[in-house]
Amino acid sequence: MNERNSMPQNAIANGNNADIRTPVLIVGGGPIGLALAADLGRRRIETLLVEQRENKLNPAKMLEVSVRTMEFCRQLGIAGKVRNWGFPFDWPLDSVFVTDMRGYELGRICTPSLGEQAHIPSSPERGMPCPQTWFDPILQEHARSYPHVTLRHRVKLESFVQDPSGVTATLKDEQSGKTEAVRAQYLVGCDGFGSTVRQLLGIDIRGALHIDWAMTVYLRIPDLHLQHDKGKAFRYVFVGPEGTWSFLSIVDGKDLWRLQLVDLDEDRLHKADIAAMMRRGVGADVAYTIEHKDLWTRKSTVADRFMDGRVFLAGDAAHAHPPNGGLGMNTGIQDAFDLGWKLAAMLDGWGGDGLLDSYDTERRPASARATEASLRNYRRLISAAQRADIYSATPEGEAARHAIGEQMVEENQKSWHPVGIHLGYIYHPSPIIAPDGTPRPEDDTFGYAPTTFPGARAPHVWLAPGKSILDLFRNGFVLLNFSERPVDSIMRAAESRGVPLNVHRIASREAAALYERPLVLVRPDGHVAWRGDAEPADALDLIDTVRGAGPHIAARRATSSPS
Ligand SMILES: Cc1cc2nc3c(=O)[nH]c(=O)nc-3n(C[C@H](O)[C@H](O)[C@H](O)COP(=O)(O)OP(=O)(O)OC[C@H]3O[C@@H](n4cnc5c(N)ncnc54)[C@H](O)[C@@H]3O)c2cc1C
């Protein structure tokens, strides 16, 4: 590998004169950078995270934490904090389609309050309303709790150069104006859609860079539920003769609301008369104060590559979604989950040469799947048929409202809380997953059928009250043995390669049936790496495959490297 990427002429290459040295440098302190810092922290990896902004709270973009992100939080030990940050457990989470809040109800997707929801069968956790204003500080506090994780604010990445043994980055302290050189073994750009890291790497993004303009308005509205007859809900979707024109979502379960205006025209959004919009949505004058307004463009993009040598992209830097369906951050968290253990494996010395390449192979298709789903969610939301008679108090008007309501309910329940999009993604094909020759289960972004097909998320089952099988997947690999079969050769192979492996003998018949094979090897991120009826003939080959040093990886590298 030659030195490459943008760097001022006089910059320090090879890091000989670096001011700071760190194994991992994370650029960006949004939720993805923080999640990665926390994950590396628990894996005992020294990490420096730099964020250009001040350490202060911004209005919440993300409102909903997915079931899979909650499983990640469970691994970190912060799921309780995310559950109990303050959203009232008795607040109904319905989505209500209305002409206005005092007008016609077109349809309703009923979702019980947190207090009424039962456990879902597929996970020990469930999706949670936890806006970024609360979620990010929980992640940040957790990341900071590791003494070897350093978070620095008002520090901006300006440039970097990489060579075969590391990356040298130039950082600028925004307060003092001073620059400093940091030498890292790996750099991860979690620096959002406008990613400096991605631009410095010259990686293109594909997809729709501009779908439309949108405006988010954060409003304090005391006792809104007393001013209409539709009851408390998570969101109200406003539908007029022109179709869906806006929606209002509760942020804090008290009096903070978020109004989203959808329009193609930036100028019209700038001039939007919020008072008139609120009057139209509520159906009456209502007292409120505006806390914040945000104008943004809806996009749906995926980067051409998620990595280049020792530099990686994660979160919005790699893929940007229409926010509909709440997949943006939740998909990015899975990038961090996938990358964290792989970086740790390299730094701990047991990762093979091909391990990090699998980050791109695994996460790029998974992200593309989620961005496509987000776009579909958005189209469903705005697809309400345009009916001039929607307000009409006639049988025709009634029929129009009924038809629109039915359509919107049926379509949109595929968008909110579909377990399949979060739990159903399978890393297949992947160079570090050992296939077993069975056909890949059909991809379902809505429903979820548990499977141990290699590459799938290992399914949840309770082993004891409060103890999920997922709780076993924390640090190294886990070999689940649902039988009396010997596993000595896999254990010896792992030991000889320095791969951390815990073996668990599971007596539960329910778990054995769910896991489909007597032996299942699970990765540190909870995905199935291999399954079998008995130990493989060559256990060393298996262990080499899952640590990214399999014979096919070595062969591929040999043919692709210049002679
Ligand atoms: C209205 C709206 C609603 C949404 N709702 C949801 C939802 O419900 N669920 C969901 O999953 N997602 C949702 N999203 C998407 C979600 O907010 C994003 O996917 C998420 O914030 C991306 O996190 P990130 O860490 O990748 O990037 P960001 O949050 O953009 O963070 C990147 C950080 O990098 C910093 N940075 C940039 N360049 C540099 C540099 N050179 N040096 C140092 N620091 C730098 C920036 O200051 C920033 O703090 C929503 C988005 C919007 C707009």
mmCIF file of C-alpha atoms in Angstrom, residues 147-355:
data_model
loop_
_atom_site.group_PDB
_atom_site.id
_atom_site.type_symbol
_atom_site.label_atom_id
_atom_site.label_comp_id
_atom_site.label_asym_id
_atom_site.label_seq_id
_atom_site.Cartn_x
_atom_site.Cartn_y
_atom_site.Cartn_z
ATOM 1 C CA PRO A 147 -10.586 4.703 31.128
ATOM 2 C CA HIS A 148 -8.976 3.822 27.801
ATOM 3 C CA VAL A 149 -11.633 5.679 25.752
ATOM 4 C CA THR A 150 -11.041 9.401 25.250
ATOM 5 C CA LEU A 151 -13.691 11.735 23.835
ATOM 6 C CA ARG A 152 -12.599 15.188 22.674
ATOM 7 C CA HIS A 153 -15.011 17.883 21.527
ATOM 8 C CA ARG A 154 -14.306 20.882 19.330
ATOM 9 C CA VAL A 155 -11.606 18.909 17.594
ATOM 10 C CA LYS A 156 -11.898 18.514 13.851
ATOM 11 C CA LEU A 157 -10.275 16.054 11.499
ATOM 12 C CA GLU A 158 -8.714 18.036 8.678
ATOM 13 C CA SER A 159 -6.810 15.434 6.699
ATOM 14 C CA PHE A 160 -5.057 12.087 6.925
ATOM 15 C CA VAL A 161 -2.631 9.859 5.093
ATOM 16 C CA GLN A 162 -2.294 6.114 5.397
ATOM 17 C CA ASP A 163 0.593 3.726 4.868
ATOM 18 C CA PRO A 164 0.991 -0.027 5.395
ATOM 19 C CA SER A 165 1.265 0.229 9.170
ATOM 20 C CA GLY A 166 -1.149 2.983 10.086
ATOM 21 C CA VAL A 167 -2.902 6.270 9.519
ATOM 22 C CA THR A 168 -1.596 9.714 10.387
ATOM 23 C CA ALA A 169 -4.317 12.282 10.854
ATOM 24 C CA THR A 170 -4.171 16.035 11.256
ATOM 25 C CA LEU A 171 -6.602 17.357 13.829
ATOM 26 C CA LYS A 172 -7.439 20.950 14.529
ATOM 27 C CA ASP A 173 -8.423 22.118 17.983
ATOM 28 C CA GLU A 174 -11.239 24.528 17.166
ATOM 29 C CA GLN A 175 -10.766 26.429 20.414
ATOM 30 C CA SER A 176 -7.016 27.069 20.319
ATOM 31 C CA GLY A 177 -6.660 26.864 16.538
ATOM 32 C CA LYS A 178 -3.676 24.511 16.965
ATOM 33 C CA THR A 179 -3.182 21.443 14.814
ATOM 34 C CA GLU A 180 -1.788 18.162 16.003
ATOM 35 C CA ALA A 181 -0.834 14.880 14.380
ATOM 36 C CA VAL A 182 -2.365 11.632 15.570
ATOM 37 C CA ARG A 183 -0.976 8.269 14.626
ATOM 38 C CA ALA A 184 -3.576 5.503 14.664
ATOM 39 C CA GLN A 185 -3.615 1.937 13.478
ATOM 40 C CA TYR A 186 -7.175 2.360 12.221
ATOM 41 C CA LEU A 187 -9.383 5.336 11.496
ATOM 42 C CA VAL A 188 -13.184 5.177 11.374
ATOM 43 C CA GLY A 189 -15.217 7.969 9.795
ATOM 44 C CA CYS A 190 -18.493 8.246 11.696
ATOM 45 C CA ASP A 191 -18.737 11.800 10.505
ATOM 46 C CA GLY A 192 -22.202 11.897 9.015
ATOM 47 C CA PHE A 193 -23.594 12.376 5.540
ATOM 48 C CA GLY A 194 -21.114 15.100 4.550
ATOM 49 C CA SER A 195 -18.248 12.841 5.741
ATOM 50 C CA THR A 196 -14.809 14.444 5.442
ATOM 51 C CA VAL A 197 -13.288 10.974 5.689
ATOM 52 C CA ARG A 198 -15.323 9.670 2.749
ATOM 53 C CA GLN A 199 -14.437 12.711 0.675
ATOM 54 C CA LEU A 200 -10.741 12.439 1.484
ATOM 55 C CA LEU A 201 -10.855 8.807 0.390
ATOM 56 C CA GLY A 202 -12.561 9.850 -2.846
ATOM 57 C CA ILE A 203 -15.383 7.347 -2.324
ATOM 58 C CA ASP A 204 -18.537 8.117 -4.293
ATOM 59 C CA ILE A 205 -22.065 7.693 -3.051
ATOM 60 C CA ARG A 206 -24.890 6.294 -5.134
ATOM 61 C CA GLY A 207 -28.637 6.687 -4.959
ATOM 62 C CA ALA A 208 -30.938 9.661 -4.612
ATOM 63 C CA LEU A 209 -28.998 12.631 -3.245
ATOM 64 C CA HIS A 210 -32.078 14.787 -3.068
ATOM 65 C CA ILE A 211 -35.582 13.362 -2.883
ATOM 66 C CA ASP A 212 -37.264 16.400 -1.416
ATOM 67 C CA TRP A 213 -36.955 19.087 1.179
ATOM 68 C CA ALA A 214 -38.445 18.649 4.621
ATOM 69 C CA MET A 215 -38.753 20.812 7.677
ATOM 70 C CA THR A 216 -38.803 19.635 11.261
ATOM 71 C CA VAL A 217 -40.292 21.979 13.834
ATOM 72 C CA TYR A 218 -39.921 21.200 17.550
ATOM 73 C CA LEU A 219 -42.833 22.585 19.536
ATOM 74 C CA ARG A 220 -43.810 22.754 23.191
ATOM 75 C CA ILE A 221 -47.553 22.190 23.337
ATOM 76 C CA PRO A 222 -48.931 21.837 26.857
ATOM 77 C CA ASP A 223 -51.804 19.354 27.237
ATOM 78 C CA LEU A 224 -52.382 18.828 23.534
ATOM 79 C CA HIS A 225 -54.492 15.744 24.271
ATOM 80 C CA LEU A 226 -57.064 17.937 25.997
ATOM 81 C CA GLN A 227 -57.626 19.896 22.806
ATOM 82 C CA HIS A 228 -58.872 17.147 20.506
ATOM 83 C CA ASP A 229 -60.810 13.892 20.650
ATOM 84 C CA LYS A 230 -58.340 11.387 19.111
ATOM 85 C CA GLY A 231 -56.631 10.487 22.368
ATOM 86 C CA LYS A 232 -52.904 10.366 23.107
ATOM 87 C CA ALA A 233 -50.823 8.757 20.364
ATOM 88 C CA PHE A 234 -47.241 8.515 19.159
ATOM 89 C CA ARG A 235 -47.986 10.232 15.845
ATOM 90 C CA TYR A 236 -50.816 11.873 13.955
ATOM 91 C CA VAL A 237 -50.556 11.820 10.166
ATOM 92 C CA PHE A 238 -52.410 14.688 8.496
ATOM 93 C CA VAL A 239 -54.070 13.856 5.185
ATOM 94 C CA GLY A 240 -55.818 16.434 3.018
ATOM 95 C CA PRO A 241 -57.132 16.532 -0.537
ATOM 96 C CA GLU A 242 -53.495 16.747 -1.704
ATOM 97 C CA GLY A 243 -52.524 13.566 0.226
ATOM 98 C CA THR A 244 -50.266 13.445 3.315
ATOM 99 C CA TRP A 245 -49.044 16.960 4.037
ATOM 100 C CA SER A 246 -47.544 16.674 7.505
ATOM 101 C CA PHE A 247 -47.270 14.606 10.640
ATOM 102 C CA LEU A 248 -46.866 15.364 14.319
ATOM 103 C CA SER A 249 -44.956 13.002 16.652
ATOM 104 C CA ILE A 250 -44.507 13.102 20.390
ATOM 105 C CA VAL A 251 -40.854 13.410 21.434
ATOM 106 C CA ASP A 252 -40.764 13.198 25.219
ATOM 107 C CA GLY A 253 -44.160 11.778 26.165
ATOM 108 C CA LYS A 254 -44.999 15.064 27.873
ATOM 109 C CA ASP A 255 -45.285 18.278 25.901
ATOM 110 C CA LEU A 256 -42.487 18.263 23.298
ATOM 111 C CA TRP A 257 -43.754 17.521 19.780
ATOM 112 C CA ARG A 258 -42.192 17.333 16.356
ATOM 113 C CA LEU A 259 -44.036 18.615 13.322
ATOM 114 C CA GLN A 260 -42.688 17.461 9.976
ATOM 115 C CA LEU A 261 -43.532 19.344 6.855
ATOM 116 C CA VAL A 262 -43.056 17.670 3.527
ATOM 117 C CA ASP A 263 -42.648 19.693 0.387
ATOM 118 C CA LEU A 264 -40.623 19.689 -2.791
ATOM 119 C CA ASP A 265 -39.996 23.391 -2.671
ATOM 120 C CA GLU A 266 -37.309 24.770 -0.346
ATOM 121 C CA ASP A 267 -38.612 28.298 -0.644
ATOM 122 C CA ARG A 268 -42.141 27.309 0.407
ATOM 123 C CA LEU A 269 -40.760 25.505 3.437
ATOM 124 C CA HIS A 270 -38.723 28.554 4.460
ATOM 125 C CA LYS A 271 -41.848 30.667 4.285
ATOM 126 C CA ALA A 272 -44.095 28.053 5.901
ATOM 127 C CA ASP A 273 -46.685 29.559 8.198
ATOM 128 C CA ILE A 274 -46.340 27.262 11.207
ATOM 129 C CA ALA A 275 -49.333 28.838 12.964
ATOM 130 C CA ALA A 276 -51.542 28.093 9.973
ATOM 131 C CA MET A 277 -50.177 24.552 9.718
ATOM 132 C CA MET A 278 -50.809 23.900 13.396
ATOM 133 C CA ARG A 279 -54.327 25.312 13.101
ATOM 134 C CA ARG A 280 -54.958 23.065 10.121
ATOM 135 C CA GLY A 281 -53.472 19.962 11.812
ATOM 136 C CA VAL A 282 -55.130 20.400 15.183
ATOM 137 C CA GLY A 283 -58.325 21.809 13.748
ATOM 138 C CA ALA A 284 -58.289 24.779 16.123
ATOM 139 C CA ASP A 285 -55.984 27.453 17.484
ATOM 140 C CA VAL A 286 -53.575 25.950 19.947
ATOM 141 C CA ALA A 287 -50.992 27.531 22.231
ATOM 142 C CA TYR A 288 -47.400 26.455 21.554
ATOM 143 C CA THR A 289 -43.829 27.705 21.513
ATOM 144 C CA ILE A 290 -41.328 26.835 18.817
ATOM 145 C CA GLU A 291 -38.101 25.413 20.258
ATOM 146 C CA HIS A 292 -36.233 24.743 17.052
ATOM 147 C CA LYS A 293 -36.605 24.474 13.283
ATOM 148 C CA ASP A 294 -34.521 22.311 10.985
ATOM 149 C CA LEU A 295 -34.574 22.344 7.198
ATOM 150 C CA TRP A 296 -33.095 19.208 5.643
ATOM 151 C CA THR A 297 -33.127 17.185 2.451
ATOM 152 C CA ARG A 298 -34.356 13.642 2.235
ATOM 153 C CA LYS A 299 -31.881 11.319 0.589
ATOM 154 C CA SER A 300 -31.230 7.658 0.049
ATOM 155 C CA THR A 301 -27.592 6.877 -0.634
ATOM 156 C CA VAL A 302 -25.021 4.155 -0.144
ATOM 157 C CA ALA A 303 -21.258 4.651 -0.518
ATOM 158 C CA ASP A 304 -19.461 2.642 -3.196
ATOM 159 C CA ARG A 305 -17.072 1.249 -0.600
ATOM 160 C CA PHE A 306 -17.235 1.209 3.183
ATOM 161 C CA MET A 307 -13.470 0.988 3.627
ATOM 162 C CA ASP A 308 -10.116 1.708 2.117
ATOM 163 C CA GLY A 309 -7.109 0.011 3.669
ATOM 164 C CA ARG A 310 -7.078 0.998 7.332
ATOM 165 C CA VAL A 311 -9.876 3.533 7.049
ATOM 166 C CA PHE A 312 -13.578 2.712 7.467
ATOM 167 C CA LEU A 313 -16.902 4.473 7.062
ATOM 168 C CA ALA A 314 -19.848 3.833 9.374
ATOM 169 C CA GLY A 315 -23.331 5.279 9.878
ATOM 170 C CA ASP A 316 -24.566 8.163 7.726
ATOM 171 C CA ALA A 317 -21.046 8.577 6.314
ATOM 172 C CA ALA A 318 -21.613 5.253 4.559
ATOM 173 C CA HIS A 319 -25.392 5.232 4.005
ATOM 174 C CA ALA A 320 -28.066 7.882 4.393
ATOM 175 C CA HIS A 321 -31.767 7.066 4.645
ATOM 176 C CA PRO A 322 -35.075 8.827 4.483
ATOM 177 C CA PRO A 323 -35.865 8.831 8.219
ATOM 178 C CA ASN A 324 -39.217 7.126 7.648
ATOM 179 C CA GLY A 325 -39.391 3.900 9.579
ATOM 180 C CA GLY A 326 -36.481 4.926 11.816
ATOM 181 C CA LEU A 327 -33.726 2.933 10.131
ATOM 182 C CA GLY A 328 -30.896 5.471 9.755
ATOM 183 C CA MET A 329 -29.214 5.368 13.125
ATOM 184 C CA ASN A 330 -30.382 1.845 13.827
ATOM 185 C CA THR A 331 -28.621 0.566 10.704
ATOM 186 C CA GLY A 332 -25.502 2.558 11.557
ATOM 187 C CA ILE A 333 -25.359 1.019 15.028
ATOM 188 C CA GLN A 334 -25.090 -2.367 13.324
ATOM 189 C CA ASP A 335 -22.071 -1.068 11.382
ATOM 190 C CA ALA A 336 -20.435 -0.287 14.714
ATOM 191 C CA PHE A 337 -21.434 -3.695 16.079
ATOM 192 C CA ASP A 338 -19.914 -5.458 13.055
ATOM 193 C CA LEU A 339 -16.716 -3.404 13.011
ATOM 194 C CA GLY A 340 -16.014 -3.253 16.762
ATOM 195 C CA TRP A 341 -15.119 -6.894 17.314
ATOM 196 C CA LYS A 342 -13.181 -7.093 14.046
ATOM 197 C CA LEU A 343 -10.957 -4.134 14.957
ATOM 198 C CA ALA A 344 -10.466 -5.620 18.412
ATOM 199 C CA ALA A 345 -9.525 -8.993 16.872
ATOM 200 C CA MET A 346 -6.874 -7.330 14.714
ATOM 201 C CA LEU A 347 -5.457 -5.328 17.597
ATOM 202 C CA ASP A 348 -5.506 -8.358 19.896
ATOM 203 C CA GLY A 349 -3.605 -10.289 17.243
ATOM 204 C CA TRP A 350 -6.028 -13.088 16.314
ATOM 205 C CA GLY A 351 -7.795 -11.505 13.342
ATOM 206 C CA GLY A 352 -6.704 -12.780 9.931
ATOM 207 C CA ASP A 353 -5.720 -10.700 6.920
ATOM 208 C CA GLY A 354 -9.220 -10.876 5.425
ATOM 209 C CA LEU A 355 -11.210 -10.110 8.558
#
